Amino acid sequence: MQGHTSPSSLDNAIALQKYGVGQPVRRKEDDTLVRGKGKYTDDFSLPGQAYCWMVRSSHAHGIIRGIETAAARTMPGVLGVWTGKDLEAAGYNPFTCGLPLKSRDGSALLQTNRPALAIDKVRFVGDPVAFVVAETPAQARDAAEAVSPDIAPLPAVTDAAEATKPGAPQLYDHIPNNIALDYHYGDTAKIDAAFAAAAHVTRLDIVNTRVAVVTMEPRVALAAYDKTSQRFTLQVPTQGVSGNKATLAKILNVPNDKVRILTPNVGGSFGMKNVSYPEYTCILHAAKLLGRPVKWTDERSTSFLSDSQGRGQLIHAELALDADGKFIAVRLQGYGNLGAYITGVAPGPLSLNTGKNLASVYRTPLLGVDIKTVLTNTTLMGAYRGAGRPEANYYMERLIDRAADEMGINRLTLRKRNFIKPSQLPFAAASGVIYDSGDFAGVFNKALEISDHANFARRKKESRKNGKLRGIAVGSYLEVTAPPSGELGKITFEPDGSVKLTTGTLDYGQGHATPFAQVLSAQLGVPFEKILLEQNDSDLVRFGNGTGGSRSITATGQAIVEAAALVIAKGKQAAAHLLEASEGDIEFAGGRFTIAGTDRAIGIMELAQRLREGKLPEGAPDTLDVDHATKEIASTFPNGCHVAEVEIDPETGVVAIVRYFAVNDFGTVVNPMIVAGQLHGGVAQGIGQALMEEVSYDPSGQPITGSFMDYALPRAEDIPPMEVSDHPSPAKSNPLGTKGCGEAGCAGSLVCVVNAVIDALSDHGIKQIDMPLTPERVWRAIQGAKAKQAA
């Protein structure tokens, strides 16, 4: 074949410059989503579908003596009513936690083995005990209200520390003192010796409040069963179809190939939708028995009861320092509130993740973590944006500010003395991980510069003239992203000229289609606009570890790079046949295969078409398609420094964040516009927890915060303008040099907002206040301080 030089070479170069790595390319899905054309699970219906309504316990704790369903079964439109005993008879497996966590004595995490419907006992308000399926949603709801559970109430406990005390209500006979995991990390003898020898020890009791995971889209699911193939299909919002398929197959007690998961657009998750829930088992069971699809859609009021929640720790934190303010040891002791059942990853954020992230960006030789994860009569706990990472950074930065105050050392100086230096990288942290890259002092100094920290005193003086208290805080953070795991990178050259990328991560708001296409276009030179993303069907996604723990761009990015290399290798072999040259003489660049030293070439898209036409001789590849799964991909260590300034009205206690700055090290940034959006969202959620969000229960276990009338979320007016900057140190553990970014906003904002408020309140001698920093809580703190001063 006679090759030739064509304008496509220049066109490819221009396209790569426009859509390449590092360019702020607009998200592919925005035109669809902004116009309201997104397709979420509740937008789908199947012919003949029926509707499910759950029956939930109104008691936080109690023994089920019986469930009267006769009246409900005779109501109009009702197709069936089922209880826990019905599902037990069907042979389904319980919900468990698969994390290989062990207590300090070496024993495994104690399982609660949750059935889809409670059988003998209810353990929190909202615990499902039965469900109804009817022809219409209204009929299902009316019939559900006619189901009468006979529950003998038991005493309840909602506080994790109280639940471990003698005489506290016991949720499970096989879990003494309600402690499912007595997590321990660190060399206790060495840590104790370090604290004993320390020149100064700072101690703080800190409450990390429980928060609700409030997504735009409530949970919803549509179940179907094919009698011929004996196969279940579930349309449901998830964070990854492959892993959820495996989990659901285990619960249903069927082979993996008998389950299909479909996930359309997802209206947010933040960790909450990445586990299976009882409602899914229920509607799949009904779909099988009834021979017709069954749909369930949650309401916001029951979302507050049934969705997993986040954070929820009571911590005693200690930092040991030498006479010069050098950190010599840090330790945490306390409790994590698991809620009533253990499923998904619940114990991990409360224990392992907290310890793994505690050392942050500081040289801290010794680290100890002792956290009991405890069962209580509350909604189950799960992952929430950051899942232990923001918590750990929060504790560390709170300790540093307090230590600086107690030792009379400037807060900035104390941090600078303890930063890990670039010359010390790779750095073996006391948490057991090795940081491969970073310029922590450089990030910190840039944050001080862009925030004009040096002139804060002038701004504080102006605020004082206006009767306001003003405070500032600088908070560094470092996150250890998701544990090492593999990922799918399947590349398919379609007959219509498009290129399909299939991967096991899943976009539920992150904007995967654009940066993934940027990476693939850069690797293969295929047109950006021709690249399609497939993540949503477990029949097509044979493997994957989902989106979570800020892993997506690193995991799928590496999968793309590795798969692209395989495509190029096949392409060189094919091009050699077409161009009548030796395979060793074929070079690839800019989307074209060229005979070295000549202008004879063929573009990758043309080559893929020629292969589809089957015109190559025997021995040549018949396609450029590649189906590749990576080996384990290492964690990365995104880090940064955020600066917040607040003003407080002492007459009302209202806190306003008046200035906000963030400098971040996300390594190689594929799409800075998408990264900035992710950061803004995380900061907003951190501000929400810091200032207003808290899930509360009364002593009997009844939720107090069961709706938006009781549970405050930040509004646009609560979120300040943000100046965001980068100071990247590319990761050395993956070929793109990327680090995660999705959870970093929470890690940065949580601590700098709280510490800024404490800095402002220090004018009244206030040194300690716990989240949420509501106007009432801040006002009471000020009034209490004034009363002490007056006395």
mmCIF file of N, CA and C in Angstrom, residues 40-45 49-54 56 132 137-138 140-141 216-223 235-237 279-280 283 294-303 306-307:
data_model
loop_
_atom_site.group_PDB
_atom_site.id
_atom_site.type_symbol
_atom_site.label_atom_id
_atom_site.label_comp_id
_atom_site.label_asym_id
_atom_site.label_seq_id
_atom_site.Cartn_x
_atom_site.Cartn_y
_atom_site.Cartn_z
ATOM 1 N N TYR A 40 -32.647 9.199 35.003
ATOM 2 C CA TYR A 40 -32.389 8.598 36.302
ATOM 3 C C TYR A 40 -33.303 7.386 36.472
ATOM 4 N N THR A 41 -33.022 6.579 37.478
ATOM 5 C CA THR A 41 -33.745 5.317 37.614
ATOM 6 C C THR A 41 -35.254 5.518 37.657
ATOM 7 N N ASP A 42 -35.714 6.541 38.334
ATOM 8 C CA ASP A 42 -37.154 6.738 38.448
ATOM 9 C C ASP A 42 -37.791 7.171 37.130
ATOM 10 N N ASP A 43 -36.975 7.568 36.153
ATOM 11 C CA ASP A 43 -37.510 7.921 34.837
ATOM 12 C C ASP A 43 -37.822 6.687 34.006
ATOM 13 N N PHE A 44 -37.393 5.515 34.452
ATOM 14 C CA PHE A 44 -37.604 4.291 33.685
ATOM 15 C C PHE A 44 -38.799 3.517 34.236
ATOM 16 N N SER A 45 -39.532 2.940 33.346
ATOM 17 C CA SER A 45 -40.642 2.061 33.700
ATOM 18 C C SER A 45 -40.627 0.865 32.764
ATOM 19 N N GLN A 49 -45.393 -3.021 35.296
ATOM 20 C CA GLN A 49 -44.707 -2.920 36.587
ATOM 21 C C GLN A 49 -45.682 -2.639 37.728
ATOM 22 N N ALA A 50 -45.357 -3.196 38.876
ATOM 23 C CA ALA A 50 -46.102 -2.933 40.107
ATOM 24 C C ALA A 50 -45.224 -2.074 41.009
ATOM 25 N N TYR A 51 -45.756 -1.724 42.186
ATOM 26 C CA TYR A 51 -45.064 -0.760 43.047
ATOM 27 C C TYR A 51 -44.966 -1.286 44.472
ATOM 28 N N CYS A 52 -43.831 -0.994 45.075
ATOM 29 C CA CYS A 52 -43.529 -1.480 46.426
ATOM 30 C C CYS A 52 -43.578 -0.339 47.428
ATOM 31 N N TRP A 53 -44.031 -0.670 48.638
ATOM 32 C CA TRP A 53 -43.935 0.259 49.765
ATOM 33 C C TRP A 53 -43.450 -0.523 50.978
ATOM 34 N N MET A 54 -42.505 0.072 51.698
ATOM 35 C CA MET A 54 -41.914 -0.605 52.845
ATOM 36 C C MET A 54 -42.686 -0.298 54.125
ATOM 37 N N ARG A 56 -42.030 0.003 58.092
ATOM 38 C CA ARG A 56 -40.852 0.213 58.935
ATOM 39 C C ARG A 56 -41.240 0.307 60.410
ATOM 40 N N VAL A 132 -45.109 -4.236 50.902
ATOM 41 C CA VAL A 132 -46.341 -4.456 50.152
ATOM 42 C C VAL A 132 -46.077 -4.128 48.697
ATOM 43 N N PRO A 137 -48.657 3.123 43.289
ATOM 44 C CA PRO A 137 -47.951 3.553 44.507
ATOM 45 C C PRO A 137 -48.913 3.898 45.641
ATOM 46 N N ALA A 138 -50.017 4.535 45.328
ATOM 47 C CA ALA A 138 -50.970 4.928 46.370
ATOM 48 C C ALA A 138 -51.575 3.691 47.035
ATOM 49 N N ALA A 140 -50.199 0.738 47.240
ATOM 50 C CA ALA A 140 -49.163 0.089 48.043
ATOM 51 C C ALA A 140 -48.970 0.815 49.365
ATOM 52 N N ARG A 141 -49.007 2.135 49.318
ATOM 53 C CA ARG A 141 -48.817 2.912 50.550
ATOM 54 C C ARG A 141 -49.992 2.711 51.501
ATOM 55 N N MET A 216 -29.208 14.559 45.725
ATOM 56 C CA MET A 216 -30.270 15.157 44.910
ATOM 57 C C MET A 216 -31.338 14.122 44.574
ATOM 58 N N GLU A 217 -30.903 12.914 44.261
ATOM 59 C CA GLU A 217 -31.807 11.824 43.897
ATOM 60 C C GLU A 217 -31.911 10.836 45.052
ATOM 61 N N PRO A 218 -33.101 10.642 45.610
ATOM 62 C CA PRO A 218 -33.236 9.597 46.638
ATOM 63 C C PRO A 218 -32.976 8.218 46.038
ATOM 64 N N ARG A 219 -32.850 7.240 46.895
ATOM 65 C CA ARG A 219 -32.661 5.878 46.388
ATOM 66 C C ARG A 219 -33.929 5.400 45.681
ATOM 67 N N VAL A 220 -33.736 4.600 44.652
ATOM 68 C CA VAL A 220 -34.841 4.089 43.844
ATOM 69 C C VAL A 220 -34.350 2.844 43.126
ATOM 70 N N ALA A 221 -35.243 1.921 42.841
ATOM 71 C CA ALA A 221 -34.829 0.699 42.154
ATOM 72 C C ALA A 221 -36.009 0.113 41.380
ATOM 73 N N LEU A 222 -35.673 -0.517 40.276
ATOM 74 C CA LEU A 222 -36.666 -1.180 39.427
ATOM 75 C C LEU A 222 -36.172 -2.594 39.164
ATOM 76 N N ALA A 223 -36.950 -3.576 39.617
ATOM 77 C CA ALA A 223 -36.536 -4.976 39.560
ATOM 78 C C ALA A 223 -37.338 -5.745 38.526
ATOM 79 N N GLN A 235 -32.362 -2.190 37.949
ATOM 80 C CA GLN A 235 -31.939 -0.835 37.608
ATOM 81 C C GLN A 235 -31.887 -0.050 38.910
ATOM 82 N N VAL A 236 -30.701 0.516 39.221
ATOM 83 C CA VAL A 236 -30.514 1.124 40.530
ATOM 84 C C VAL A 236 -29.308 2.055 40.477
ATOM 85 N N PRO A 237 -29.358 3.198 41.151
ATOM 86 C CA PRO A 237 -28.163 4.050 41.211
ATOM 87 C C PRO A 237 -27.080 3.426 42.080
ATOM 88 N N GLU A 279 -34.304 -3.022 50.488
ATOM 89 C CA GLU A 279 -35.387 -2.804 49.528
ATOM 90 C C GLU A 279 -35.133 -3.517 48.210
ATOM 91 N N TYR A 280 -33.858 -3.655 47.833
ATOM 92 C CA TYR A 280 -33.539 -4.273 46.551
ATOM 93 C C TYR A 280 -33.846 -5.778 46.581
ATOM 94 N N ILE A 283 -37.806 -6.197 46.374
ATOM 95 C CA ILE A 283 -38.496 -6.041 45.089
ATOM 96 C C ILE A 283 -38.049 -7.107 44.083
ATOM 97 N N VAL A 294 -41.171 -4.789 39.448
ATOM 98 C CA VAL A 294 -41.598 -4.099 40.665
ATOM 99 C C VAL A 294 -40.669 -2.898 40.888
ATOM 100 N N LYS A 295 -41.285 -1.768 41.180
ATOM 101 C CA LYS A 295 -40.521 -0.532 41.361
ATOM 102 C C LYS A 295 -40.691 -0.019 42.788
ATOM 103 N N TRP A 296 -39.600 0.515 43.316
ATOM 104 C CA TRP A 296 -39.633 1.158 44.640
ATOM 105 C C TRP A 296 -38.907 2.488 44.549
ATOM 106 N N THR A 297 -39.541 3.535 45.052
ATOM 107 C CA THR A 297 -38.930 4.863 45.075
ATOM 108 C C THR A 297 -39.036 5.414 46.488
ATOM 109 N N ASP A 298 -37.910 5.816 47.034
ATOM 110 C CA ASP A 298 -37.898 6.328 48.405
ATOM 111 C C ASP A 298 -38.441 7.749 48.449
ATOM 112 N N GLU A 299 -38.843 8.154 49.639
ATOM 113 C CA GLU A 299 -39.214 9.535 49.900
ATOM 114 C C GLU A 299 -38.149 10.154 50.803
ATOM 115 N N ARG A 300 -38.072 11.482 50.789
ATOM 116 C CA ARG A 300 -37.024 12.136 51.561
ATOM 117 C C ARG A 300 -37.142 11.810 53.051
ATOM 118 N N SER A 301 -38.347 11.711 53.563
ATOM 119 C CA SER A 301 -38.511 11.446 55.000
ATOM 120 C C SER A 301 -37.957 10.086 55.381
ATOM 121 N N THR A 302 -38.167 9.075 54.528
ATOM 122 C CA THR A 302 -37.620 7.759 54.854
ATOM 123 C C THR A 302 -36.147 7.647 54.466
ATOM 124 N N SER A 303 -35.669 8.523 53.570
ATOM 125 C CA SER A 303 -34.237 8.560 53.296
ATOM 126 C C SER A 303 -33.460 8.889 54.565
ATOM 127 N N SER A 306 -33.447 5.444 56.388
ATOM 128 C CA SER A 306 -32.942 4.194 55.830
ATOM 129 C C SER A 306 -31.619 4.298 55.095
ATOM 130 N N ASP A 307 -31.229 5.488 54.650
ATOM 131 C CA ASP A 307 -29.942 5.633 53.963
ATOM 132 C C ASP A 307 -28.804 5.594 54.977
#
